[in-house]
Amino acid sequence: LNHPANQSELAPFLTAPAARRKLLEHLHGGALRCLYRVLFVLYAEARGLLPLDMPAYRDGYALTGSRGLIHKALDRGTDPRENPSAAQGYFEASLRALFALLRAGADLGPEGRIPAYVEGEPPEFDDLRIGDDTVAHVLQALTRVSTRIGLVTLSYRELDVEQLGSLYEGLLERSVDYLEEPVWRIRLDGDVVLVTEDQLTDLRRRRGETG
């Protein structure tokens, strides 16, 4: 929504609440497909279903490994969130090249063959820019967990089909909507909830808060 390259294409959908909701639903579906692709690759690379031992794939397309996209995107020197000069579209283009490879497959001769995993045309979400900093953020969120000793790498090798299915279903249960007024995100009785200004004022009054 905020990427400068998308503004002219998204502008017609931002003029009315109904159009905005339709746009958000469209982008939500496209974003989920993108996340599922990344999850599939992380799992497939961890289980040896994608050829990390094939130089062309390992050096040019892989997400994991010492030469993978994750290592490049999350390295302090090349992380576009830490180093704005690194945000040149390389990480987004690399991710899209990987998705294109999974759709089309490739015959690399002596190195081997990568089969096509996805059929059909790419969704319209692929026509929009997502930005290198967003790619880095998503890759970190899917592969690192914050602990008392810092960020720890998650192991996708340990996931089984049932756990992947649970992730898939959990994401499907989420929905999006466009809010007509600002809201506050607060922690209420252990849960994080969204409340309007009037609801927040009422909560403070009932709890005797004056701040």
CSV table of N, CA, C and O in Angstrom, one decimal, residues 33-91:
chain,number,residue,atom,x,y,z
A,33,ARG,N,-0.6,-16.0,-0.6
A,33,ARG,CA,0.0,-16.9,-1.5
A,33,ARG,C,1.5,-16.8,-1.5
A,33,ARG,O,2.3,-17.7,-1.6
A,34,CYS,N,1.9,-15.5,-1.4
A,34,CYS,CA,3.4,-15.2,-1.3
A,34,CYS,C,4.0,-15.9,-0.1
A,34,CYS,O,5.1,-16.5,-0.1
A,35,LEU,N,3.3,-15.8,1.1
A,35,LEU,CA,3.8,-16.4,2.3
A,35,LEU,C,3.8,-18.0,2.2
A,35,LEU,O,4.8,-18.6,2.6
A,36,TYR,N,2.8,-18.5,1.5
A,36,TYR,CA,2.8,-20.0,1.4
A,36,TYR,C,3.9,-20.4,0.5
A,36,TYR,O,4.5,-21.5,0.7
A,37,ARG,N,4.3,-19.7,-0.5
A,37,ARG,CA,5.4,-20.0,-1.4
A,37,ARG,C,6.7,-20.1,-0.6
A,37,ARG,O,7.5,-21.0,-0.7
A,38,VAL,N,6.9,-19.0,0.2
A,38,VAL,CA,8.1,-19.0,1.0
A,38,VAL,C,8.2,-20.1,2.0
A,38,VAL,O,9.2,-20.8,2.2
A,39,LEU,N,7.0,-20.4,2.7
A,39,LEU,CA,7.0,-21.6,3.6
A,39,LEU,C,7.3,-22.9,2.9
A,39,LEU,O,8.0,-23.7,3.4
A,40,PHE,N,6.7,-23.0,1.7
A,40,PHE,CA,7.0,-24.2,0.9
A,40,PHE,C,8.5,-24.4,0.6
A,40,PHE,O,9.1,-25.5,0.8
A,41,VAL,N,9.1,-23.3,0.2
A,41,VAL,CA,10.6,-23.4,-0.2
A,41,VAL,C,11.4,-23.7,1.1
A,41,VAL,O,12.3,-24.5,1.0
A,42,LEU,N,11.1,-23.0,2.2
A,42,LEU,CA,11.8,-23.3,3.4
A,42,LEU,C,11.8,-24.7,3.8
A,42,LEU,O,12.7,-25.4,4.2
A,43,TYR,N,10.5,-25.3,3.8
A,43,TYR,CA,10.3,-26.7,4.1
A,43,TYR,C,11.0,-27.6,3.1
A,43,TYR,O,11.7,-28.6,3.5
A,44,ALA,N,10.9,-27.3,1.8
A,44,ALA,CA,11.4,-28.1,0.8
A,44,ALA,C,13.0,-28.1,0.8
A,44,ALA,O,13.6,-29.2,0.6
A,45,GLU,N,13.6,-27.0,1.1
A,45,GLU,CA,15.0,-26.9,1.2
A,45,GLU,C,15.5,-27.7,2.4
A,45,GLU,O,16.5,-28.4,2.3
A,46,ALA,N,14.8,-27.6,3.5
A,46,ALA,CA,15.2,-28.2,4.7
A,46,ALA,C,15.1,-29.8,4.6
A,46,ALA,O,15.9,-30.5,5.2
A,47,ARG,N,14.1,-30.2,3.8
A,47,ARG,CA,13.9,-31.7,3.6
A,47,ARG,C,14.6,-32.2,2.4
A,47,ARG,O,14.5,-33.4,2.1
A,48,GLY,N,15.4,-31.4,1.7
A,48,GLY,CA,16.1,-31.9,0.5
A,48,GLY,C,15.2,-32.1,-0.7
A,48,GLY,O,15.6,-32.8,-1.7
A,49,LEU,N,14.0,-31.5,-0.7
A,49,LEU,CA,13.2,-31.6,-1.9
A,49,LEU,C,13.6,-30.6,-3.0
A,49,LEU,O,13.2,-30.7,-4.1
A,50,LEU,N,14.3,-29.6,-2.6
A,50,LEU,CA,14.9,-28.6,-3.6
A,50,LEU,C,16.4,-28.8,-3.5
A,50,LEU,O,17.0,-28.9,-2.4
A,51,PRO,N,17.1,-28.7,-4.6
A,51,PRO,CA,18.5,-29.1,-4.7
A,51,PRO,C,19.5,-28.1,-4.2
A,51,PRO,O,20.2,-27.4,-5.0
A,52,LEU,N,19.7,-28.0,-2.9
A,52,LEU,CA,20.8,-27.1,-2.4
A,52,LEU,C,22.2,-27.5,-2.8
A,52,LEU,O,23.1,-26.8,-2.7
A,53,ASP,N,22.3,-28.8,-3.2
A,53,ASP,CA,23.6,-29.3,-3.7
A,53,ASP,C,23.9,-29.0,-5.2
A,53,ASP,O,25.0,-29.2,-5.7
A,54,MET,N,22.9,-28.4,-5.8
A,54,MET,CA,23.0,-28.0,-7.2
A,54,MET,C,23.6,-26.5,-7.3
A,54,MET,O,22.9,-25.6,-6.8
A,55,PRO,N,24.8,-26.3,-7.8
A,55,PRO,CA,25.4,-25.0,-7.8
A,55,PRO,C,24.5,-23.9,-8.3
A,55,PRO,O,24.4,-22.8,-7.7
A,56,ALA,N,23.8,-24.1,-9.4
A,56,ALA,CA,23.0,-23.1,-10.1
A,56,ALA,C,21.8,-22.7,-9.1
A,56,ALA,O,21.5,-21.5,-9.0
A,57,TYR,N,21.2,-23.6,-8.5
A,57,TYR,CA,20.1,-23.3,-7.5
A,57,TYR,C,20.7,-22.7,-6.2
A,57,TYR,O,20.2,-21.7,-5.7
A,58,ARG,N,21.7,-23.4,-5.7
A,58,ARG,CA,22.3,-22.9,-4.4
A,58,ARG,C,22.8,-21.5,-4.5
A,58,ARG,O,22.5,-20.7,-3.5
A,59,ASP,N,23.4,-21.1,-5.5
A,59,ASP,CA,24.1,-19.8,-5.6
A,59,ASP,C,23.1,-18.7,-6.2
A,59,ASP,O,23.4,-17.5,-6.0
A,60,GLY,N,22.1,-19.2,-6.9
A,60,GLY,CA,21.3,-18.2,-7.6
A,60,GLY,C,19.8,-18.0,-7.2
A,60,GLY,O,19.2,-17.0,-7.4
A,61,TYR,N,19.3,-19.1,-6.5
A,61,TYR,CA,17.9,-19.1,-6.2
A,61,TYR,C,17.6,-19.4,-4.7
A,61,TYR,O,16.5,-19.0,-4.2
A,62,ALA,N,18.4,-20.1,-4.0
A,62,ALA,CA,18.1,-20.7,-2.7
A,62,ALA,C,17.8,-19.6,-1.7
A,62,ALA,O,18.3,-18.5,-1.7
A,63,LEU,N,16.9,-19.9,-0.7
A,63,LEU,CA,16.6,-19.0,0.4
A,63,LEU,C,17.6,-19.3,1.5
A,63,LEU,O,18.0,-18.3,2.2
A,64,THR,N,17.9,-20.5,1.8
A,64,THR,CA,18.7,-20.9,2.9
A,64,THR,C,20.2,-21.2,2.5
A,64,THR,O,20.5,-21.1,1.3
A,65,GLY,N,21.0,-21.4,3.5
A,65,GLY,CA,22.4,-21.7,3.2
A,65,GLY,C,23.3,-20.5,3.2
A,65,GLY,O,22.8,-19.3,3.3
A,66,SER,N,24.6,-20.7,3.2
A,66,SER,CA,25.5,-19.5,3.3
A,66,SER,C,25.5,-18.6,2.2
A,66,SER,O,25.9,-17.4,2.3
A,67,ARG,N,24.9,-19.0,1.0
A,67,ARG,CA,24.8,-18.1,-0.1
A,67,ARG,C,23.3,-17.8,-0.5
A,67,ARG,O,23.0,-17.3,-1.5
A,68,GLY,N,22.4,-18.2,0.4
A,68,GLY,CA,21.0,-18.0,0.2
A,68,GLY,C,20.5,-16.6,0.4
A,68,GLY,O,21.2,-15.7,1.0
A,69,LEU,N,19.3,-16.3,-0.1
A,69,LEU,CA,18.8,-15.0,0.0
A,69,LEU,C,18.6,-14.5,1.4
A,69,LEU,O,18.8,-13.3,1.7
A,70,ILE,N,18.2,-15.4,2.4
A,70,ILE,CA,18.1,-15.0,3.7
A,70,ILE,C,19.3,-14.5,4.3
A,70,ILE,O,19.4,-13.4,5.0
A,71,HIS,N,20.4,-15.2,4.1
A,71,HIS,CA,21.7,-14.8,4.6
A,71,HIS,C,22.1,-13.4,4.1
A,71,HIS,O,22.6,-12.5,4.8
A,72,LYS,N,21.8,-13.1,2.8
A,72,LYS,CA,22.2,-11.8,2.2
A,72,LYS,C,21.2,-10.7,2.8
A,72,LYS,O,21.7,-9.6,3.1
A,73,ALA,N,20.0,-11.0,2.9
A,73,ALA,CA,19.0,-10.0,3.3
A,73,ALA,C,19.1,-9.6,4.7
A,73,ALA,O,18.8,-8.5,5.1
A,74,LEU,N,19.5,-10.6,5.6
A,74,LEU,CA,19.6,-10.3,7.0
A,74,LEU,C,21.0,-10.0,7.5
A,74,LEU,O,21.2,-9.7,8.7
A,75,ASP,N,22.0,-10.0,6.6
A,75,ASP,CA,23.3,-9.6,7.0
A,75,ASP,C,23.3,-8.1,7.3
A,75,ASP,O,22.7,-7.3,6.6
A,76,ARG,N,23.9,-7.7,8.4
A,76,ARG,CA,23.9,-6.3,8.9
A,76,ARG,C,24.3,-5.3,7.8
A,76,ARG,O,23.8,-4.2,7.6
A,77,GLY,N,25.3,-5.7,7.0
A,77,GLY,CA,25.8,-4.8,5.9
A,77,GLY,C,24.9,-4.7,4.7
A,77,GLY,O,24.9,-3.7,4.1
A,78,THR,N,24.1,-5.7,4.5
A,78,THR,CA,23.2,-5.7,3.3
A,78,THR,C,21.7,-5.7,3.6
A,78,THR,O,20.9,-5.7,2.7
A,79,ASP,N,21.4,-5.7,4.9
A,79,ASP,CA,20.0,-5.7,5.3
A,79,ASP,C,19.4,-4.3,4.9
A,79,ASP,O,19.9,-3.3,5.4
A,80,PRO,N,18.4,-4.2,4.0
A,80,PRO,CA,17.9,-3.0,3.6
A,80,PRO,C,17.2,-2.1,4.7
A,80,PRO,O,17.0,-0.9,4.6
A,81,ARG,N,16.8,-2.8,5.8
A,81,ARG,CA,16.3,-2.1,6.9
A,81,ARG,C,17.3,-1.4,7.7
A,81,ARG,O,17.1,-0.3,8.4
A,82,GLU,N,18.6,-1.9,7.7
A,82,GLU,CA,19.7,-1.3,8.4
A,82,GLU,C,20.5,-0.4,7.5
A,82,GLU,O,21.1,0.6,7.9
A,83,ASN,N,20.5,-0.7,6.2
A,83,ASN,CA,21.3,0.0,5.3
A,83,ASN,C,20.5,0.4,4.1
A,83,ASN,O,20.3,-0.4,3.1
A,84,PRO,N,19.9,1.6,4.1
A,84,PRO,CA,18.9,2.0,3.0
A,84,PRO,C,19.5,1.9,1.6
A,84,PRO,O,18.8,1.6,0.6
A,85,SER,N,20.9,2.0,1.5
A,85,SER,CA,21.5,2.0,0.2
A,85,SER,C,21.4,0.6,-0.4
A,85,SER,O,21.6,0.4,-1.6
A,86,ALA,N,21.1,-0.4,0.4
A,86,ALA,CA,21.0,-1.8,-0.1
A,86,ALA,C,19.7,-2.1,-0.7
A,86,ALA,O,19.5,-3.1,-1.4
A,87,ALA,N,18.7,-1.2,-0.5
A,87,ALA,CA,17.4,-1.4,-1.1
A,87,ALA,C,17.3,-1.0,-2.5
A,87,ALA,O,16.8,0.1,-2.8
A,88,GLN,N,17.8,-1.8,-3.4
A,88,GLN,CA,17.8,-1.5,-4.8
A,88,GLN,C,16.9,-2.5,-5.6
A,88,GLN,O,17.0,-2.5,-6.9
A,89,GLY,N,16.1,-3.3,-4.9
A,89,GLY,CA,15.2,-4.2,-5.6
A,89,GLY,C,15.8,-5.6,-5.8
A,89,GLY,O,15.1,-6.4,-6.4
A,90,TYR,N,17.0,-5.8,-5.4
A,90,TYR,CA,17.7,-7.1,-5.6
A,90,TYR,C,17.0,-8.2,-4.8
A,90,TYR,O,16.7,-9.3,-5.4
A,91,PHE,N,16.6,-8.0,-3.6
A,91,PHE,CA,16.0,-9.0,-2.8
A,91,PHE,C,14.6,-9.4,-3.3
A,91,PHE,O,14.3,-10.6,-3.3
